[in-house]
Amino acid sequence: MPIKAFLFDLDGVIVDTAIHHYHAWKRLANELGFDISEEFNEQLKGVSRVDSLNIILEHGGLTLPDEEKRDLAIRKNEWYLELVSRMTPDDILPGVATFFSEVRKAGLLTALGSASKNAPLILERIGMSDVFDAVIDGTKVEKSKPDPEVFTRGADELEVLYNECVVFEDAVAGVEAGNRAGMFTVGIGSPDVLTLASMVAPSLDELTVDTVLEQANKPQ
Ligand code: B16
Ligand code: MG
């Protein structure tokens, strides 16, 4: 099937909010009496807020009642929002603007597929609210990546088949979600981490739409 749509993750592909998530989670872990490393943070990428908190608490050896967990998730989000509210279009990652103009010229449809409930706010801060043909964020899905729901819903809204889509993802869980949806996956980051992606590039700056289409349209 010829590719008709590109589906983009937000954090780590369009903007680097992963660093803000990391700092906010680290602050929370420190208040609880333990620490998390950048390496540990890798497994939180693309994972929902509540699932991330559970992974962190397990790492710290803590079992807490649901009510307390809800309060901790709210606190982490407040710190995260403080960091995110300072974002501007200057925070868009290198190569994104050029890549999107190529996407438009190629006549491809676009969707955002983000686990973040804060995705609409971030899009607004960076001036990209009107860029996508469909926006699927953490408020619209029930299941978190690596479940494919965020991407299958994007394809459904665009009215394209799953094997007509390419997913751009920086997270291990997100690449798995795209693969499970039956989509061609472009890992944004390191090939040592994103081992299951169909192809990998360090950033959108290192990619052209033609290179991606050439690979994705090859008979699999
Ligand atoms: P929020 P993505 C994901 O966004 C982040 O990678 C992940 O670290 C975060 O926990 C998740 O969103 C939920 O975010 O707390 O803002 O709802 O990479 O899928 O765009
Ligand atoms: Mg991401």
Tab-separated table of C-alpha atoms and ligand atoms in Angstrom:
chain	number	residue	atom	x	y	z
A	1	MET	CA	0.000	0.000	0.000
A	2	PRO	CA	1.449	3.417	-0.845
A	3	ILE	CA	1.966	5.567	2.225
A	4	LYS	CA	-0.724	8.231	2.715
A	5	ALA	CA	-0.124	9.531	6.243
A	6	PHE	CA	2.644	10.390	8.694
A	7	LEU	CA	1.821	10.038	12.417
A	8	PHE	CA	4.062	11.935	14.835
A	9	ASP	CA	4.792	11.469	18.486
A	10	LEU	CA	5.207	14.832	20.274
A	11	ASP	CA	7.687	14.577	23.151
A	12	GLY	CA	11.110	13.756	21.742
A	13	VAL	CA	10.149	14.107	18.073
A	14	ILE	CA	8.671	17.617	17.679
A	15	VAL	CA	9.865	19.117	20.983
A	16	ASP	CA	12.160	17.999	23.771
A	17	THR	CA	9.729	17.894	26.674
A	18	ALA	CA	11.246	14.567	27.791
A	19	ILE	CA	13.840	16.555	29.733
A	20	HIS	CA	11.053	18.442	31.590
A	21	HIS	CA	9.244	15.174	32.415
A	22	TYR	CA	12.566	13.793	33.700
A	23	HIS	CA	13.279	16.798	35.931
A	24	ALA	CA	9.755	16.775	37.388
A	25	TRP	CA	9.830	12.996	38.079
A	26	LYS	CA	13.330	13.272	39.563
A	27	ARG	CA	12.164	16.037	41.901
A	28	LEU	CA	9.267	13.839	43.017
A	29	ALA	CA	11.499	10.787	43.545
A	30	ASN	CA	13.978	12.911	45.547
A	31	GLU	CA	11.173	14.173	47.788
A	32	LEU	CA	10.195	10.550	48.365
A	33	GLY	CA	13.765	9.730	49.391
A	34	PHE	CA	15.299	8.080	46.327
A	35	ASP	CA	16.679	9.040	42.912
A	36	ILE	CA	16.164	8.179	39.252
A	37	SER	CA	18.843	8.320	36.550
A	38	GLU	CA	18.608	9.433	32.931
A	39	GLU	CA	19.081	5.816	31.918
A	40	PHE	CA	16.127	4.761	34.089
A	41	ASN	CA	14.088	7.600	32.541
A	42	GLU	CA	14.383	5.946	29.106
A	43	GLN	CA	11.668	3.431	30.036
A	44	LEU	CA	9.257	6.255	31.004
A	45	LYS	CA	9.286	7.833	27.542
A	46	GLY	CA	5.930	7.509	25.804
A	47	VAL	CA	4.414	5.907	28.917
A	48	SER	CA	1.330	7.546	30.502
A	49	ARG	CA	1.531	9.630	33.683
A	50	VAL	CA	-0.061	7.007	35.934
A	51	ASP	CA	2.000	4.142	34.501
A	52	SER	CA	5.191	6.235	34.843
A	53	LEU	CA	4.398	6.915	38.507
A	54	ASN	CA	3.843	3.211	39.172
A	55	ILE	CA	7.198	2.330	37.565
A	56	ILE	CA	8.959	5.021	39.653
A	57	LEU	CA	7.346	3.935	42.934
A	58	GLU	CA	8.291	0.327	42.263
A	59	HIS	CA	11.879	1.459	41.606
A	60	GLY	CA	11.865	3.233	45.004
A	61	GLY	CA	10.342	0.191	46.692
A	62	LEU	CA	7.214	2.118	47.721
A	63	THR	CA	3.619	0.901	47.811
A	64	LEU	CA	1.163	3.758	48.355
A	65	PRO	CA	-2.616	4.055	48.504
A	66	ASP	CA	-4.377	5.264	45.332
A	67	GLU	CA	-5.321	8.599	46.887
A	68	GLU	CA	-1.703	9.432	47.689
A	69	LYS	CA	-0.632	8.352	44.211
A	70	ARG	CA	-3.201	10.698	42.695
A	71	ASP	CA	-1.780	13.596	44.742
A	72	LEU	CA	1.784	12.749	43.676
A	73	ALA	CA	0.778	12.642	39.993
A	74	ILE	CA	-0.887	16.049	40.372
A	75	ARG	CA	2.236	17.515	41.999
A	76	LYS	CA	4.506	16.148	39.300
A	77	ASN	CA	2.212	17.587	36.646
A	78	GLU	CA	2.197	21.028	38.306
A	79	TRP	CA	6.019	21.114	38.243
A	80	TYR	CA	6.011	19.872	34.659
A	81	LEU	CA	3.506	22.580	33.628
A	82	GLU	CA	5.695	25.266	35.200
A	83	LEU	CA	8.507	24.148	32.870
A	84	VAL	CA	6.288	23.690	29.811
A	85	SER	CA	4.512	27.040	30.196
A	86	ARG	CA	7.819	28.751	29.404
A	87	MET	CA	8.099	27.001	26.023
A	88	THR	CA	7.990	29.000	22.771
A	89	PRO	CA	8.255	28.180	19.025
A	90	ASP	CA	12.047	28.327	19.570
A	91	ASP	CA	11.739	24.988	21.391
A	92	ILE	CA	10.666	23.150	18.232
A	93	LEU	CA	13.427	20.659	17.445
A	94	PRO	CA	15.793	21.264	14.497
A	95	GLY	CA	14.515	20.114	11.111
A	96	VAL	CA	10.826	19.953	12.080
A	97	ALA	CA	9.707	23.015	10.078
A	98	THR	CA	11.499	21.906	6.884
A	99	PHE	CA	10.265	18.331	7.272
A	100	PHE	CA	6.640	19.498	7.655
A	101	SER	CA	6.825	21.686	4.566
A	102	GLU	CA	8.081	18.631	2.610
A	103	VAL	CA	5.228	16.565	4.085
A	104	ARG	CA	2.694	19.122	2.837
A	105	LYS	CA	4.295	19.290	-0.620
A	106	ALA	CA	4.122	15.493	-0.849
A	107	GLY	CA	0.343	15.686	-0.137
A	108	LEU	CA	0.546	13.449	2.931
A	109	LEU	CA	-1.927	13.600	5.801
A	110	THR	CA	-0.616	14.133	9.342
A	111	ALA	CA	-1.701	13.183	12.843
A	112	LEU	CA	-0.256	13.703	16.286
A	113	GLY	CA	-0.141	10.544	18.409
A	114	SER	CA	0.946	11.529	21.898
A	115	ALA	CA	0.431	9.870	25.281
A	116	SER	CA	0.439	13.322	26.877
A	117	LYS	CA	-2.706	14.900	28.285
A	118	ASN	CA	-0.825	18.193	27.983
A	119	ALA	CA	-0.271	17.852	24.209
A	120	PRO	CA	-2.817	20.556	23.176
A	121	LEU	CA	-1.190	23.045	25.589
A	122	ILE	CA	2.292	22.260	24.253
A	123	LEU	CA	1.099	22.597	20.627
A	124	GLU	CA	-0.356	25.977	21.521
A	125	ARG	CA	2.865	27.143	23.234
A	126	ILE	CA	4.990	26.204	20.192
A	127	GLY	CA	2.487	27.593	17.639
A	128	MET	CA	1.624	24.221	16.059
A	129	SER	CA	-2.065	23.897	17.046
A	130	ASP	CA	-3.284	24.069	13.439
A	131	VAL	CA	-0.610	21.938	11.793
A	132	PHE	CA	-2.076	18.422	12.159
A	133	ASP	CA	-5.070	16.957	10.313
A	134	ALA	CA	-5.877	14.963	13.474
A	135	VAL	CA	-4.680	15.245	17.074
A	136	ILE	CA	-4.856	12.169	19.309
A	137	ASP	CA	-3.563	12.814	22.811
A	138	GLY	CA	-3.633	11.183	26.240
A	139	THR	CA	-7.165	12.441	26.917
A	140	LYS	CA	-8.552	10.571	23.900
A	141	VAL	CA	-7.191	7.062	24.444
A	142	GLU	CA	-7.863	4.456	27.075
A	143	LYS	CA	-4.747	2.378	26.603
A	144	SER	CA	-1.213	3.657	26.934
A	145	LYS	CA	1.693	2.938	24.528
A	146	PRO	CA	2.910	0.217	23.775
A	147	ASP	CA	-0.766	-0.414	23.036
A	148	PRO	CA	-1.316	0.750	19.423
A	149	GLU	CA	-4.559	2.666	20.199
A	150	VAL	CA	-3.084	6.198	19.907
A	151	PHE	CA	-1.911	5.445	16.353
A	152	THR	CA	-4.848	3.326	15.160
A	153	ARG	CA	-7.195	6.121	16.289
A	154	GLY	CA	-5.092	8.630	14.349
A	155	ALA	CA	-5.332	6.507	11.193
A	156	ASP	CA	-9.085	6.044	11.749
A	157	GLU	CA	-9.620	9.811	12.042
A	158	LEU	CA	-7.618	10.357	8.851
A	159	GLU	CA	-9.596	7.536	7.180
A	160	VAL	CA	-6.485	5.691	6.002
A	161	LEU	CA	-5.460	2.061	6.444
A	162	TYR	CA	-2.897	1.179	9.104
A	163	ASN	CA	-0.379	-0.074	6.543
A	164	GLU	CA	-0.656	3.293	4.753
A	165	CYS	CA	0.883	5.045	7.796
A	166	VAL	CA	4.386	5.853	8.972
A	167	VAL	CA	4.967	6.485	12.703
A	168	PHE	CA	7.765	8.755	13.998
A	169	GLU	CA	8.687	7.841	17.576
A	170	ASP	CA	11.535	8.436	20.041
A	171	ALA	CA	10.324	5.915	22.662
A	172	VAL	CA	10.770	2.159	22.839
A	173	ALA	CA	7.095	1.865	23.921
A	174	GLY	CA	6.013	4.095	21.017
A	175	VAL	CA	7.936	2.124	18.394
A	176	GLU	CA	6.315	-1.036	19.748
A	177	ALA	CA	2.886	0.652	19.517
A	178	GLY	CA	3.496	1.576	15.860
A	179	ASN	CA	4.755	-1.917	15.037
A	180	ARG	CA	1.736	-3.505	16.732
A	181	ALA	CA	-0.544	-1.242	14.648
A	182	GLY	CA	1.092	-2.715	11.526
A	183	MET	CA	2.691	0.612	10.589
A	184	PHE	CA	6.181	1.424	9.266
A	185	THR	CA	8.115	2.894	12.226
A	186	VAL	CA	10.826	5.533	12.090
A	187	GLY	CA	12.770	5.627	15.360
A	188	ILE	CA	14.051	9.084	16.284
A	189	GLY	CA	17.133	8.561	18.435
A	190	SER	CA	19.710	5.845	18.798
A	191	PRO	CA	19.586	2.515	16.877
A	192	ASP	CA	21.012	0.867	20.024
A	193	VAL	CA	17.856	1.832	21.945
A	194	LEU	CA	15.206	1.737	19.201
A	195	THR	CA	16.156	-1.713	17.977
A	196	LEU	CA	12.672	-2.653	16.749
A	197	ALA	CA	12.091	0.403	14.524
A	198	SER	CA	11.838	-0.157	10.748
A	199	MET	CA	14.498	2.566	10.330
A	200	VAL	CA	16.245	4.982	12.716
A	201	ALA	CA	17.552	8.565	12.431
A	202	PRO	CA	18.999	10.837	15.136
A	203	SER	CA	16.374	13.564	14.433
A	204	LEU	CA	13.952	14.834	11.772
A	205	ASP	CA	16.800	17.144	10.735
A	206	GLU	CA	18.658	14.108	9.379
A	207	LEU	CA	15.688	12.863	7.327
A	208	THR	CA	13.905	13.839	4.137
A	209	VAL	CA	10.362	12.835	3.273
A	210	ASP	CA	11.650	11.142	0.118
A	211	THR	CA	14.098	8.943	2.082
A	212	VAL	CA	11.319	7.804	4.416
A	213	LEU	CA	8.845	7.150	1.590
A	214	GLU	CA	11.461	5.224	-0.371
A	215	GLN	CA	11.964	2.827	2.564
A	216	ALA	CA	8.337	2.660	3.689
A	217	ASN	CA	6.972	2.034	0.196
A	218	LYS	CA	9.387	-0.855	-0.431
A	219	PRO	CA	7.566	-4.192	-0.419
A	220	GLN	CA	7.977	-5.431	3.207
B	1	B16	P1	1.417	13.839	30.539
B	1	B16	P2	4.631	11.363	23.991
B	1	B16	C1	4.461	11.116	26.657
B	1	B16	O1	4.366	11.898	25.502
B	1	B16	C2	5.819	11.294	27.336
B	1	B16	O2	6.846	10.758	26.513
B	1	B16	C3	5.824	10.578	28.666
B	1	B16	O3	7.068	10.780	29.316
B	1	B16	C4	4.677	11.124	29.532
B	1	B16	O4	4.620	10.457	30.789
B	1	B16	C5	3.360	10.947	28.779
B	1	B16	O5	3.428	11.613	27.529
B	1	B16	C6	2.183	11.500	29.552
B	1	B16	O6	2.331	12.895	29.630
B	1	B16	O7	1.803	13.613	31.965
B	1	B16	O8	1.742	15.208	30.033
B	1	B16	O9	-0.037	13.452	30.266
B	1	B16	O10	6.076	11.013	23.927
B	1	B16	O11	3.694	10.185	23.765
B	1	B16	O12	4.282	12.573	23.143
B	2	MG	MG	7.971	10.603	22.747
